[in-house]
Amino acid sequence: MMIKDFNVDKTQKDRSDISYITEIRKYKEEFKYMTFYDALTGLPNYAMLKNEINKLIDKKEKKDKFAITYIDIDNFKYINDTLGHKVGDEFLKYIANNLNAEIEAPNLVARLGGDEFAIIFSDIQSNELLLEKIERIKHNTSKTWSVNKYQFFVSMSIGVVIYPDNGDNITTLFKNADIAMYAAKREGKDKVLFYKKELSENNLWHIQMAHKIQSGIENEEFKLYYQPQFKLNTGEIIGVEALVRWIHPKEGFIPPMEFIPLAEETGQIYSIERWIIKNALQQKKQWEEQGLNHLELSINLSSKTLTSKVNFQQIEDLILSFNVDYSKVTLEITETAIISNVEPVIERLNRLKKKGLKIALDDFGTGYSSLTHLKKLPIDIIKLDRSFIDSIVENSKDTMIVKYMLSLAHDLKYKVVAEGIETREQLKYLKKHYCDSGQGYLLSKPLCKEEVNKLVKASFKFN
Ligand code: C2E
Ligand code: CA
Ligand code: CA
């Protein structure tokens, strides 16, 4: 909607005809509409929401409670990135309509901007009933959305604050609602969380950590280690998996599980991953120059990168700029990326496969997919998760599962890599059942590049 010029011609101002007054009234209404309503969805906007909350705070006796919920659509960025903003806008309208259909006065739903919405509940009786109501709204709103030939499973992360328990002014309430909403995302999304004090403390830790990661990126505090992978029937090293290490100047070693999930959340993973890929492939090039052409290299690729059109393209260009033997490079991906967005992910992986790269499915057995279901994905290698290997102990029933998975994987023509081999017993069992290759502390811990060089040059074999 265009903003109209209110400084109407002076001569018109003296006119007192009806049409002029009606026009002014219309302008005023349009102006009010623009100030208090969202142009895309027609829902009340942030300004209106603030007004309404201030009214409630002014009006209410301190004991009268009301709730504000912050709603953020999970993975909305993905829709925007892959299908463009126009489709993204359609999606937001769809969500707005769904939400609006669930809300009755005096409650109110507003769009805060982007993919964020908020609801004020001014008629709450108890937190339990409120939670029930929010869960119901969430359920009714989270229907599958179809566009072109795509289907999206809609889910949302929701943070809730109660006035006056979680804040007696609008600033604190908004801040805490935001904290609760982010905590819901962090706990795996598709969730409703009520604010509590511990969330703030946790949040502070996350903010500090995100700053630390940033300076870690700028100061190049990361280092790559390589865990050797062995062919089980001969004992030879066939390749290495690159694993990132963060050596913080003050705090020392920070394990990847402590910063990768957070970096994925903040988007910092993209720059970390570019750094990892650049360094790993430079190392591969060096190994080739030293005559170690046979050494294969596996690199982990986060689901975030795999599901982001723009970031994947950058990574793809980067990978292909190294001119190494790509048939000896594997990308390790996890199921989370494929489950919700099968088609674009398959297309991206196939582009890399055309250049010779192989794709490994990491942590297999921890997710939801069955082996047969995976058949339509362009995967060459299955990495059996450590938890399975752990279960290999004498006479354990779980051990049978490993045997069954190995034979099924082979029938389906996958190569299998066992992860986290720690005991001789596990190794023996895996060899007996024709597991192709493996890695684990029993065989070798992750090593720095110099140690890898020594091992490979000495033609180290385990037995
Ligand atoms: P992952 O890809 O499953 O990596 C294997 C993890 O198991 C590594 O932990 C490795 O050090 C550890 N490990 C290897 N052998 C054994 C064993 O015998 N016993 C036990 N208990 N553990 C073993 P790490 O390096 O701490 O990495 C943890 C996770 O962090 C990785 O799991 C991966 O998901 C992520 N990660 C690590 N490096 C990268 C990276 O460069 N990029 C990305 N995107 N993620 C990474
Ligand atoms: Ca891995
Ligand atoms: Ca793994």
Short mmCIF file of C-alpha atoms and ligand atoms in Angstrom, two decimals:
data_model
loop_
_atom_site.label_atom_id
_atom_site.label_comp_id
_atom_site.label_asym_id
_atom_site.label_seq_id
_atom_site.Cartn_x
_atom_site.Cartn_y
_atom_site.Cartn_z
CA MET A 1 0.00 0.00 0.00
CA MET A 2 1.33 3.46 -0.93
CA ILE A 3 1.60 6.20 1.64
CA LYS A 4 -0.70 9.01 0.52
CA ASP A 5 0.28 12.66 0.62
CA PHE A 6 -1.53 14.30 3.51
CA ASN A 7 -0.44 17.84 2.67
CA VAL A 8 -3.30 18.18 0.29
CA ASP A 9 -3.52 21.27 -1.88
CA LYS A 10 -4.27 24.46 0.20
CA THR A 11 -7.24 25.40 -1.96
CA GLN A 12 -8.75 22.02 -1.27
CA LYS A 13 -8.37 22.59 2.45
CA ASP A 14 -10.94 25.41 2.34
CA ARG A 15 -13.41 23.28 0.54
CA SER A 16 -16.00 21.84 2.83
CA ASP A 17 -17.70 19.47 0.48
CA ILE A 18 -18.63 16.01 1.66
CA SER A 19 -16.31 14.21 -0.71
CA TYR A 20 -13.32 15.98 0.75
CA ILE A 21 -14.23 14.99 4.30
CA THR A 22 -14.88 11.41 3.25
CA GLU A 23 -11.54 11.37 1.52
CA ILE A 24 -9.71 12.65 4.59
CA ARG A 25 -11.50 10.05 6.66
CA LYS A 26 -10.46 7.39 4.20
CA TYR A 27 -6.85 8.57 4.33
CA LYS A 28 -6.96 8.52 8.11
CA GLU A 29 -8.29 5.00 8.11
CA GLU A 30 -5.72 3.89 5.63
CA PHE A 31 -3.06 5.55 7.72
CA LYS A 32 -4.29 3.78 10.82
CA TYR A 33 -4.39 0.54 8.88
CA MET A 34 -0.83 0.97 7.72
CA THR A 35 0.34 1.82 11.20
CA PHE A 36 -1.36 -1.04 12.97
CA TYR A 37 -1.78 -3.82 10.44
CA ASP A 38 0.65 -5.96 8.52
CA ALA A 39 0.41 -5.34 4.78
CA LEU A 40 1.19 -8.92 3.74
CA THR A 41 -1.10 -10.91 6.01
CA GLY A 42 -3.62 -8.32 7.19
CA LEU A 43 -2.96 -9.33 10.79
CA PRO A 44 -2.34 -6.76 13.52
CA ASN A 45 1.34 -5.78 13.53
CA TYR A 46 4.00 -5.21 16.16
CA ALA A 47 2.81 -1.67 16.95
CA MET A 48 -0.75 -2.86 17.57
CA LEU A 49 0.50 -5.74 19.70
CA LYS A 50 2.52 -3.36 21.85
CA ASN A 51 -0.46 -1.04 22.24
CA GLU A 52 -2.70 -3.87 23.30
CA ILE A 53 -0.21 -5.20 25.82
CA ASN A 54 0.32 -1.75 27.30
CA LYS A 55 -3.44 -1.39 27.61
CA LEU A 56 -3.62 -4.70 29.45
CA ILE A 57 -0.78 -3.74 31.78
CA ASP A 58 -2.41 -0.38 32.54
CA LYS A 59 -5.82 -1.89 33.06
CA LYS A 60 -5.07 -5.05 34.94
CA GLU A 61 -4.87 -5.47 38.65
CA LYS A 62 -1.50 -7.01 39.39
CA LYS A 63 -3.11 -10.39 40.05
CA ASP A 64 -4.81 -10.54 36.68
CA LYS A 65 -2.65 -12.63 34.48
CA PHE A 66 -2.26 -12.62 30.75
CA ALA A 67 0.10 -14.48 28.46
CA ILE A 68 2.14 -13.59 25.41
CA THR A 69 3.34 -16.34 23.10
CA TYR A 70 6.08 -15.90 20.54
CA ILE A 71 5.78 -18.19 17.54
CA ASP A 72 8.55 -18.84 15.08
CA ILE A 73 8.07 -21.09 12.07
CA ASP A 74 10.72 -23.82 11.97
CA ASN A 75 12.84 -23.95 8.84
CA PHE A 76 11.04 -21.08 7.12
CA LYS A 77 14.33 -19.87 5.74
CA TYR A 78 14.54 -23.10 3.83
CA ILE A 79 11.32 -22.38 1.94
CA ASN A 80 12.54 -18.88 1.13
CA ASP A 81 15.98 -20.08 0.07
CA THR A 82 14.77 -22.85 -2.17
CA LEU A 83 11.51 -21.58 -3.59
CA GLY A 84 12.01 -17.83 -3.48
CA HIS A 85 10.35 -14.98 -1.62
CA LYS A 86 7.08 -15.05 -3.51
CA VAL A 87 6.35 -18.58 -2.39
CA GLY A 88 7.65 -17.63 1.07
CA ASP A 89 5.04 -14.84 1.18
CA GLU A 90 2.27 -17.24 0.20
CA PHE A 91 3.36 -19.54 2.96
CA LEU A 92 3.26 -16.73 5.54
CA LYS A 93 -0.27 -15.81 4.44
CA TYR A 94 -1.28 -19.43 4.81
CA ILE A 95 0.10 -19.56 8.38
CA ALA A 96 -1.48 -16.20 9.24
CA ASN A 97 -4.89 -17.43 8.10
CA ASN A 98 -4.53 -20.67 10.02
CA LEU A 99 -3.58 -18.86 13.20
CA ASN A 100 -6.27 -16.28 12.82
CA ALA A 101 -8.91 -18.97 12.43
CA GLU A 102 -7.90 -20.37 15.82
CA ILE A 103 -8.02 -17.14 17.80
CA GLU A 104 -11.13 -15.52 19.23
CA ALA A 105 -11.47 -12.09 20.88
CA PRO A 106 -10.37 -10.89 23.38
CA ASN A 107 -7.28 -12.89 22.40
CA LEU A 108 -5.29 -11.48 19.54
CA VAL A 109 -2.80 -12.74 17.00
CA ALA A 110 -0.22 -10.46 15.39
CA ARG A 111 2.63 -10.77 12.93
CA LEU A 112 5.85 -9.40 14.35
CA GLY A 113 7.74 -9.54 11.06
CA GLY A 114 9.50 -12.26 9.07
CA ASP A 115 8.19 -15.63 10.13
CA GLU A 116 7.44 -14.52 13.69
CA PHE A 117 3.96 -14.25 15.10
CA ALA A 118 2.61 -13.55 18.57
CA ILE A 119 -0.62 -14.23 20.39
CA ILE A 120 -1.94 -12.44 23.46
CA PHE A 121 -4.14 -14.58 25.71
CA SER A 122 -5.94 -12.29 28.09
CA ASP A 123 -8.33 -14.88 29.47
CA ILE A 124 -6.10 -17.45 31.13
CA GLN A 125 -7.26 -19.59 34.02
CA SER A 126 -4.24 -21.78 34.64
CA ASN A 127 -0.93 -22.58 32.96
CA GLU A 128 -2.11 -26.14 32.29
CA LEU A 129 -5.20 -24.99 30.43
CA LEU A 130 -3.20 -22.40 28.59
CA LEU A 131 -0.67 -25.01 27.48
CA GLU A 132 -3.49 -27.24 26.28
CA LYS A 133 -4.92 -24.39 24.27
CA ILE A 134 -1.58 -23.47 22.71
CA GLU A 135 -0.85 -27.11 21.86
CA ARG A 136 -4.24 -27.32 20.16
CA ILE A 137 -3.59 -24.18 18.12
CA LYS A 138 -0.15 -25.46 17.21
CA HIS A 139 -1.58 -28.78 16.14
CA ASN A 140 -4.34 -27.23 14.02
CA THR A 141 -1.99 -24.75 12.40
CA SER A 142 0.80 -27.19 11.63
CA LYS A 143 -0.82 -28.87 8.66
CA THR A 144 1.18 -29.97 5.69
CA TRP A 145 1.52 -27.24 3.11
CA SER A 146 1.72 -28.09 -0.57
CA VAL A 147 3.10 -25.88 -3.27
CA ASN A 148 3.95 -26.94 -6.83
CA LYS A 149 5.15 -30.48 -6.36
CA TYR A 150 6.61 -29.85 -2.93
CA GLN A 151 5.11 -30.68 0.41
CA PHE A 152 6.23 -29.04 3.60
CA PHE A 153 5.57 -30.30 7.03
CA VAL A 154 4.90 -27.14 8.99
CA SER A 155 6.14 -26.96 12.55
CA MET A 156 6.68 -24.11 14.95
CA SER A 157 8.63 -23.26 18.07
CA ILE A 158 6.70 -21.36 20.69
CA GLY A 159 7.84 -19.41 23.77
CA VAL A 160 5.35 -18.29 26.41
CA VAL A 161 5.55 -15.59 29.10
CA ILE A 162 3.00 -14.80 31.77
CA TYR A 163 2.36 -11.31 33.10
CA PRO A 164 3.31 -10.42 35.83
CA ASP A 165 5.24 -13.63 36.78
CA ASN A 166 7.82 -13.29 34.00
CA GLY A 167 8.01 -9.51 33.80
CA ASP A 168 5.90 -6.50 34.69
CA ASN A 169 6.80 -4.38 31.67
CA ILE A 170 6.64 -4.91 27.97
CA THR A 171 10.42 -4.92 27.39
CA THR A 172 11.07 -7.70 29.89
CA LEU A 173 8.09 -9.69 28.68
CA PHE A 174 9.22 -9.55 25.05
CA LYS A 175 12.80 -10.37 25.94
CA ASN A 176 11.77 -13.40 27.98
CA ALA A 177 9.28 -14.61 25.38
CA ASP A 178 12.10 -14.51 22.86
CA ILE A 179 14.39 -16.46 25.19
CA ALA A 180 11.71 -19.13 25.73
CA MET A 181 11.09 -19.38 21.99
CA TYR A 182 14.79 -19.82 21.21
CA ALA A 183 15.06 -22.43 23.93
CA ALA A 184 12.19 -24.31 22.26
CA LYS A 185 14.13 -24.24 18.99
CA ARG A 186 17.27 -25.40 20.68
CA GLU A 187 15.45 -28.32 22.24
CA GLY A 188 14.74 -29.66 18.81
CA LYS A 189 11.98 -27.34 17.53
CA ASP A 190 8.28 -28.11 17.15
CA LYS A 191 7.82 -27.31 20.83
CA VAL A 192 6.08 -25.05 23.34
CA LEU A 193 8.17 -23.78 26.26
CA PHE A 194 7.12 -21.57 29.15
CA TYR A 195 9.73 -19.07 30.28
CA LYS A 196 11.67 -19.82 33.46
CA LYS A 197 14.71 -18.15 34.99
CA GLU A 198 17.16 -20.92 34.13
CA LEU A 199 16.51 -20.27 30.46
CA SER A 200 18.02 -16.79 30.79
CA GLU A 201 21.18 -18.15 32.38
CA ASN A 202 21.44 -20.71 29.63
CA ASN A 203 20.83 -18.02 27.07
CA LEU A 204 23.68 -15.94 28.44
CA TRP A 205 25.99 -18.93 28.05
CA HIS A 206 24.89 -19.29 24.46
CA ILE A 207 25.43 -15.62 23.67
CA GLN A 208 28.92 -15.70 25.16
CA MET A 209 29.69 -18.89 23.29
CA ALA A 210 28.49 -17.41 20.00
CA HIS A 211 30.86 -14.45 20.54
CA LYS A 212 33.70 -16.83 21.30
CA ILE A 213 33.02 -18.80 18.14
CA GLN A 214 33.10 -15.56 16.19
CA SER A 215 36.55 -14.64 17.45
CA GLY A 216 37.56 -18.27 16.98
CA ILE A 217 36.71 -17.92 13.30
CA GLU A 218 38.48 -14.57 12.98
CA ASN A 219 41.61 -15.72 14.80
CA GLU A 220 41.74 -19.12 13.10
CA GLU A 221 41.63 -21.08 16.35
CA PHE A 222 40.37 -24.20 14.60
CA LYS A 223 42.51 -27.13 13.59
CA LEU A 224 41.78 -30.30 11.67
CA TYR A 225 42.49 -33.77 12.97
CA TYR A 226 42.15 -36.89 10.89
CA GLN A 227 40.91 -40.22 12.14
CA PRO A 228 42.29 -43.11 10.07
CA GLN A 229 39.84 -45.54 8.51
CA PHE A 230 41.01 -49.08 7.90
CA LYS A 231 40.06 -51.86 5.58
CA LEU A 232 39.11 -54.54 8.06
CA ASN A 233 40.20 -57.68 6.24
CA THR A 234 43.70 -56.42 5.41
CA GLY A 235 44.32 -53.93 8.21
CA GLU A 236 45.53 -51.22 5.82
CA ILE A 237 44.72 -47.52 6.15
CA ILE A 238 42.45 -46.55 3.31
CA GLY A 239 41.50 -43.08 4.32
CA VAL A 240 40.86 -40.51 7.01
CA GLU A 241 37.88 -38.61 8.35
CA ALA A 242 38.54 -34.93 8.95
CA LEU A 243 37.34 -33.83 12.39
CA VAL A 244 37.46 -30.23 13.50
CA ARG A 245 39.13 -29.24 16.75
CA TRP A 246 38.83 -25.92 18.52
CA ILE A 247 41.76 -24.92 20.68
CA HIS A 248 40.64 -21.83 22.55
CA PRO A 249 43.59 -19.65 23.70
CA LYS A 250 42.26 -19.46 27.28
CA GLU A 251 39.92 -22.40 27.69
CA GLY A 252 41.85 -24.97 25.76
CA PHE A 253 40.12 -27.75 23.89
CA ILE A 254 36.41 -27.29 23.22
CA PRO A 255 34.78 -30.43 21.79
CA PRO A 256 32.86 -30.16 18.51
CA MET A 257 29.64 -31.29 20.16
CA GLU A 258 29.78 -28.15 22.29
CA PHE A 259 30.07 -25.66 19.47
CA ILE A 260 28.81 -27.25 16.25
CA PRO A 261 25.14 -27.44 17.26
CA LEU A 262 25.29 -23.83 18.44
CA ALA A 263 27.14 -22.70 15.32
CA GLU A 264 24.40 -24.39 13.30
CA GLU A 265 21.83 -22.40 15.16
CA THR A 266 23.56 -19.06 14.70
CA GLY A 267 24.57 -19.72 11.08
CA GLN A 268 28.27 -19.51 12.01
CA ILE A 269 28.59 -23.09 10.79
CA TYR A 270 28.75 -21.80 7.22
CA SER A 271 32.03 -19.98 7.71
CA ILE A 272 33.43 -22.73 9.94
CA GLU A 273 32.55 -25.29 7.31
CA ARG A 274 34.11 -23.29 4.50
CA TRP A 275 37.27 -23.16 6.58
CA ILE A 276 37.14 -26.92 7.21
CA ILE A 277 36.60 -27.80 3.58
CA LYS A 278 39.29 -25.47 2.34
CA ASN A 279 41.86 -26.88 4.76
CA ALA A 280 40.87 -30.51 4.33
CA LEU A 281 41.10 -30.30 0.55
CA GLN A 282 44.39 -28.40 0.70
CA GLN A 283 45.65 -31.28 2.81
CA LYS A 284 44.31 -33.82 0.30
CA LYS A 285 46.17 -31.94 -2.45
CA GLN A 286 49.38 -32.08 -0.39
CA TRP A 287 48.98 -35.80 0.16
CA GLU A 288 48.55 -36.27 -3.57
CA GLU A 289 51.72 -34.25 -4.17
CA GLN A 290 53.55 -36.49 -1.72
CA GLY A 291 52.47 -39.54 -3.68
CA LEU A 292 49.76 -40.59 -1.24
CA ASN A 293 47.08 -40.54 -3.91
CA HIS A 294 45.31 -43.57 -2.53
CA LEU A 295 44.43 -41.89 0.78
CA GLU A 296 40.71 -41.19 0.83
CA LEU A 297 39.29 -38.18 2.64
CA SER A 298 35.91 -37.92 4.36
CA ILE A 299 34.48 -34.56 5.32
CA ASN A 300 31.42 -33.99 7.50
CA LEU A 301 28.81 -31.70 6.03
CA SER A 302 26.22 -30.20 8.35
CA SER A 303 22.53 -30.48 7.58
CA LYS A 304 22.34 -26.71 7.63
CA THR A 305 24.66 -26.41 4.66
CA LEU A 306 23.01 -29.24 2.84
CA THR A 307 19.57 -27.69 3.13
CA SER A 308 20.59 -24.14 2.28
CA LYS A 309 20.60 -23.47 -1.44
CA VAL A 310 22.92 -20.49 -1.27
CA ASN A 311 25.41 -21.94 1.19
CA PHE A 312 25.51 -25.28 -0.51
CA GLN A 313 26.32 -23.60 -3.81
CA GLN A 314 29.25 -21.80 -2.19
CA ILE A 315 30.54 -25.02 -0.66
CA GLU A 316 30.12 -26.82 -3.98
CA ASP A 317 32.13 -24.15 -5.81
CA LEU A 318 34.78 -24.29 -3.11
CA ILE A 319 35.06 -28.08 -3.27
CA LEU A 320 35.37 -28.07 -7.04
CA SER A 321 38.07 -25.38 -7.02
CA PHE A 322 40.74 -27.77 -5.70
CA ASN A 323 41.25 -30.09 -8.60
CA VAL A 324 42.01 -33.15 -6.50
CA ASP A 325 41.01 -36.75 -7.24
CA TYR A 326 37.35 -36.38 -6.28
CA SER A 327 36.74 -40.10 -6.51
CA LYS A 328 38.68 -40.29 -3.24
CA VAL A 329 36.59 -37.66 -1.45
CA THR A 330 33.49 -38.54 0.57
CA LEU A 331 30.95 -36.22 2.13
CA GLU A 332 29.37 -37.47 5.33
CA ILE A 333 25.81 -36.33 5.80
CA THR A 334 23.12 -37.15 8.34
CA GLU A 335 19.51 -38.08 7.98
CA THR A 336 18.10 -34.91 9.50
CA ALA A 337 18.90 -33.04 6.31
CA ILE A 338 17.24 -35.49 4.00
CA ILE A 339 14.08 -36.34 5.84
CA SER A 340 12.18 -33.11 5.40
CA ASN A 341 13.62 -31.92 2.10
CA VAL A 342 14.34 -34.97 0.05
CA GLU A 343 14.21 -33.63 -3.49
CA PRO A 344 16.45 -30.57 -3.41
CA VAL A 345 18.98 -32.43 -1.27
CA ILE A 346 19.09 -35.37 -3.71
CA GLU A 347 19.62 -32.95 -6.56
CA ARG A 348 22.51 -31.24 -4.78
CA LEU A 349 24.18 -34.49 -3.83
CA ASN A 350 23.86 -35.79 -7.37
CA ARG A 351 25.65 -32.72 -8.70
CA LEU A 352 28.66 -33.59 -6.54
CA LYS A 353 28.43 -37.28 -7.35
CA LYS A 354 28.76 -36.41 -11.04
CA LYS A 355 32.20 -35.02 -10.19
CA GLY A 356 33.14 -38.32 -8.60
CA LEU A 357 32.52 -37.61 -4.91
CA LYS A 358 30.94 -40.28 -2.73
CA ILE A 359 28.24 -39.76 -0.14
CA ALA A 360 28.21 -41.47 3.24
CA LEU A 361 25.28 -41.56 5.60
CA ASP A 362 26.72 -40.81 9.03
CA ASP A 363 25.43 -42.06 12.39
CA PHE A 364 23.29 -44.67 10.69
CA GLY A 365 20.91 -46.33 13.08
CA THR A 366 20.28 -43.30 15.27
CA GLY A 367 17.66 -41.76 13.00
CA TYR A 368 14.36 -42.88 11.64
CA SER A 369 15.01 -44.31 8.23
CA SER A 370 15.11 -47.95 7.41
CA LEU A 371 17.72 -49.14 4.97
CA THR A 372 15.16 -49.85 2.29
CA HIS A 373 13.70 -46.38 2.64
CA LEU A 374 17.15 -44.93 2.04
CA LYS A 375 17.39 -46.65 -1.30
CA LYS A 376 16.12 -43.67 -3.24
CA LEU A 377 18.89 -41.47 -1.86
CA PRO A 378 22.22 -41.14 -3.67
CA ILE A 379 24.22 -42.78 -0.90
CA ASP A 380 27.28 -44.98 -1.41
CA ILE A 381 28.39 -45.68 2.13
CA ILE A 382 26.64 -46.35 5.41
CA LYS A 383 28.43 -45.47 8.62
CA LEU A 384 27.13 -47.71 11.37
CA ASP A 385 26.76 -45.59 14.48
CA ARG A 386 28.94 -46.17 17.50
CA SER A 387 25.94 -47.17 19.60
CA PHE A 388 25.52 -50.27 17.42
CA ILE A 389 29.16 -51.18 17.62
CA ASP A 390 28.95 -50.70 21.39
CA SER A 391 26.23 -53.32 21.50
CA ILE A 392 28.55 -55.98 20.13
CA VAL A 393 29.22 -58.05 23.19
CA GLU A 394 29.14 -61.78 23.55
CA ASN A 395 25.68 -63.33 23.33
CA SER A 396 23.88 -59.99 23.17
CA LYS A 397 20.67 -59.91 21.16
CA ASP A 398 21.56 -56.48 19.80
CA THR A 399 24.60 -58.02 18.21
CA MET A 400 22.27 -59.82 15.84
CA ILE A 401 20.99 -56.46 14.61
CA VAL A 402 24.48 -55.50 13.51
CA LYS A 403 24.80 -58.76 11.60
CA TYR A 404 21.42 -58.23 9.97
CA MET A 405 22.21 -54.63 9.03
CA LEU A 406 25.52 -55.62 7.51
CA SER A 407 23.96 -58.25 5.32
CA LEU A 408 21.06 -56.02 4.28
CA ALA A 409 23.42 -53.13 3.51
CA HIS A 410 25.50 -55.40 1.32
CA ASP A 411 22.42 -56.73 -0.47
CA LEU A 412 21.55 -53.13 -1.21
CA LYS A 413 25.10 -52.57 -2.49
CA TYR A 414 26.26 -50.13 0.14
CA LYS A 415 29.75 -50.15 1.57
CA VAL A 416 29.70 -50.17 5.35
CA VAL A 417 32.05 -48.33 7.70
CA ALA A 418 31.84 -49.17 11.40
CA GLU A 419 32.39 -46.25 13.76
CA GLY A 420 33.86 -46.27 17.23
CA ILE A 421 35.48 -49.69 17.33
CA GLU A 422 36.94 -49.93 20.81
CA THR A 423 37.46 -53.62 21.53
CA ARG A 424 39.06 -56.64 19.88
CA GLU A 425 35.77 -58.47 20.26
CA GLN A 426 33.94 -55.86 18.22
CA LEU A 427 36.63 -55.93 15.57
CA LYS A 428 36.54 -59.69 15.31
CA TYR A 429 32.77 -59.75 14.97
CA LEU A 430 32.75 -57.04 12.31
CA LYS A 431 35.42 -58.84 10.29
CA LYS A 432 33.55 -62.10 10.56
CA HIS A 433 30.44 -60.48 9.14
CA TYR A 434 32.25 -58.76 6.28
CA CYS A 435 32.10 -55.18 7.42
CA ASP A 436 34.20 -53.36 4.82
CA SER A 437 36.02 -50.83 6.92
CA GLY A 438 36.13 -49.21 10.29
CA GLN A 439 37.53 -46.58 12.57
CA GLY A 440 37.76 -46.27 16.33
CA TYR A 441 40.06 -45.80 19.27
CA LEU A 442 41.20 -49.43 19.09
CA LEU A 443 42.63 -48.81 15.63
CA SER A 444 43.61 -45.16 15.93
CA LYS A 445 42.47 -41.96 17.56
CA PRO A 446 42.09 -38.84 15.42
CA LEU A 447 45.59 -37.58 14.58
CA CYS A 448 47.20 -34.36 13.43
CA LYS A 449 48.40 -34.34 9.82
CA GLU A 450 52.03 -35.01 10.73
CA GLU A 451 51.04 -38.15 12.62
CA VAL A 452 48.92 -39.30 9.69
CA ASN A 453 51.92 -38.83 7.39
CA LYS A 454 54.11 -40.97 9.65
CA LEU A 455 51.53 -43.71 9.87
CA VAL A 456 50.87 -43.85 6.15
CA LYS A 457 54.51 -43.67 5.15
CA ALA A 458 55.34 -46.52 7.52
CA SER A 459 52.53 -48.52 5.84
CA PHE A 460 51.05 -49.13 9.26
CA LYS A 461 48.65 -52.04 9.54
CA PHE A 462 46.76 -53.26 12.54
CA ASN A 463 46.37 -56.95 13.11
P1 C2E B 1 30.99 -38.03 13.98
O1 C2E B 1 31.02 -37.50 12.59
O2 C2E B 1 30.16 -39.25 14.22
O3 C2E B 1 32.50 -38.29 14.36
C1 C2E B 1 32.96 -39.36 15.11
C2 C2E B 1 33.23 -38.96 16.51
O4 C2E B 1 33.52 -40.12 17.29
C3 C2E B 1 34.45 -38.07 16.65
O5 C2E B 1 34.20 -37.23 17.77
C4 C2E B 1 35.54 -39.06 17.01
O6 C2E B 1 36.63 -38.47 17.68
C5 C2E B 1 34.78 -39.99 17.91
N1 C2E B 1 35.35 -41.32 17.96
C6 C2E B 1 36.10 -41.94 17.04
N2 C2E B 1 36.43 -43.18 17.41
C7 C2E B 1 35.86 -43.37 18.63
C8 C2E B 1 35.81 -44.46 19.55
O7 C2E B 1 36.37 -45.53 19.32
N3 C2E B 1 35.12 -44.29 20.69
C9 C2E B 1 34.49 -43.14 20.98
N4 C2E B 1 33.85 -43.04 22.15
N5 C2E B 1 34.49 -42.08 20.14
C10 C2E B 1 35.16 -42.20 18.97
P2 C2E B 1 34.38 -35.67 17.65
O8 C2E B 1 35.59 -35.35 16.85
O9 C2E B 1 34.27 -35.16 19.04
O10 C2E B 1 33.15 -35.21 16.79
C11 C2E B 1 31.87 -35.33 17.27
C12 C2E B 1 30.89 -34.91 16.21
O11 C2E B 1 31.03 -33.54 15.89
C13 C2E B 1 31.07 -35.65 14.90
O12 C2E B 1 30.50 -36.90 14.99
C14 C2E B 1 30.38 -34.71 13.96
O13 C2E B 1 28.99 -34.86 14.05
C15 C2E B 1 30.75 -33.37 14.51
N6 C2E B 1 31.94 -32.89 13.81
C16 C2E B 1 33.24 -33.12 14.08
N7 C2E B 1 34.03 -32.52 13.16
C17 C2E B 1 33.21 -31.94 12.26
C18 C2E B 1 33.43 -31.19 11.06
O14 C2E B 1 34.56 -30.99 10.61
N8 C2E B 1 32.31 -30.71 10.41
C19 C2E B 1 31.07 -30.96 10.88
N9 C2E B 1 30.03 -30.48 10.19
N10 C2E B 1 30.83 -31.67 11.98
C20 C2E B 1 31.89 -32.17 12.67
CA CA B 2 31.27 -38.30 10.63
CA CA B 3 29.20 -40.68 13.08
#
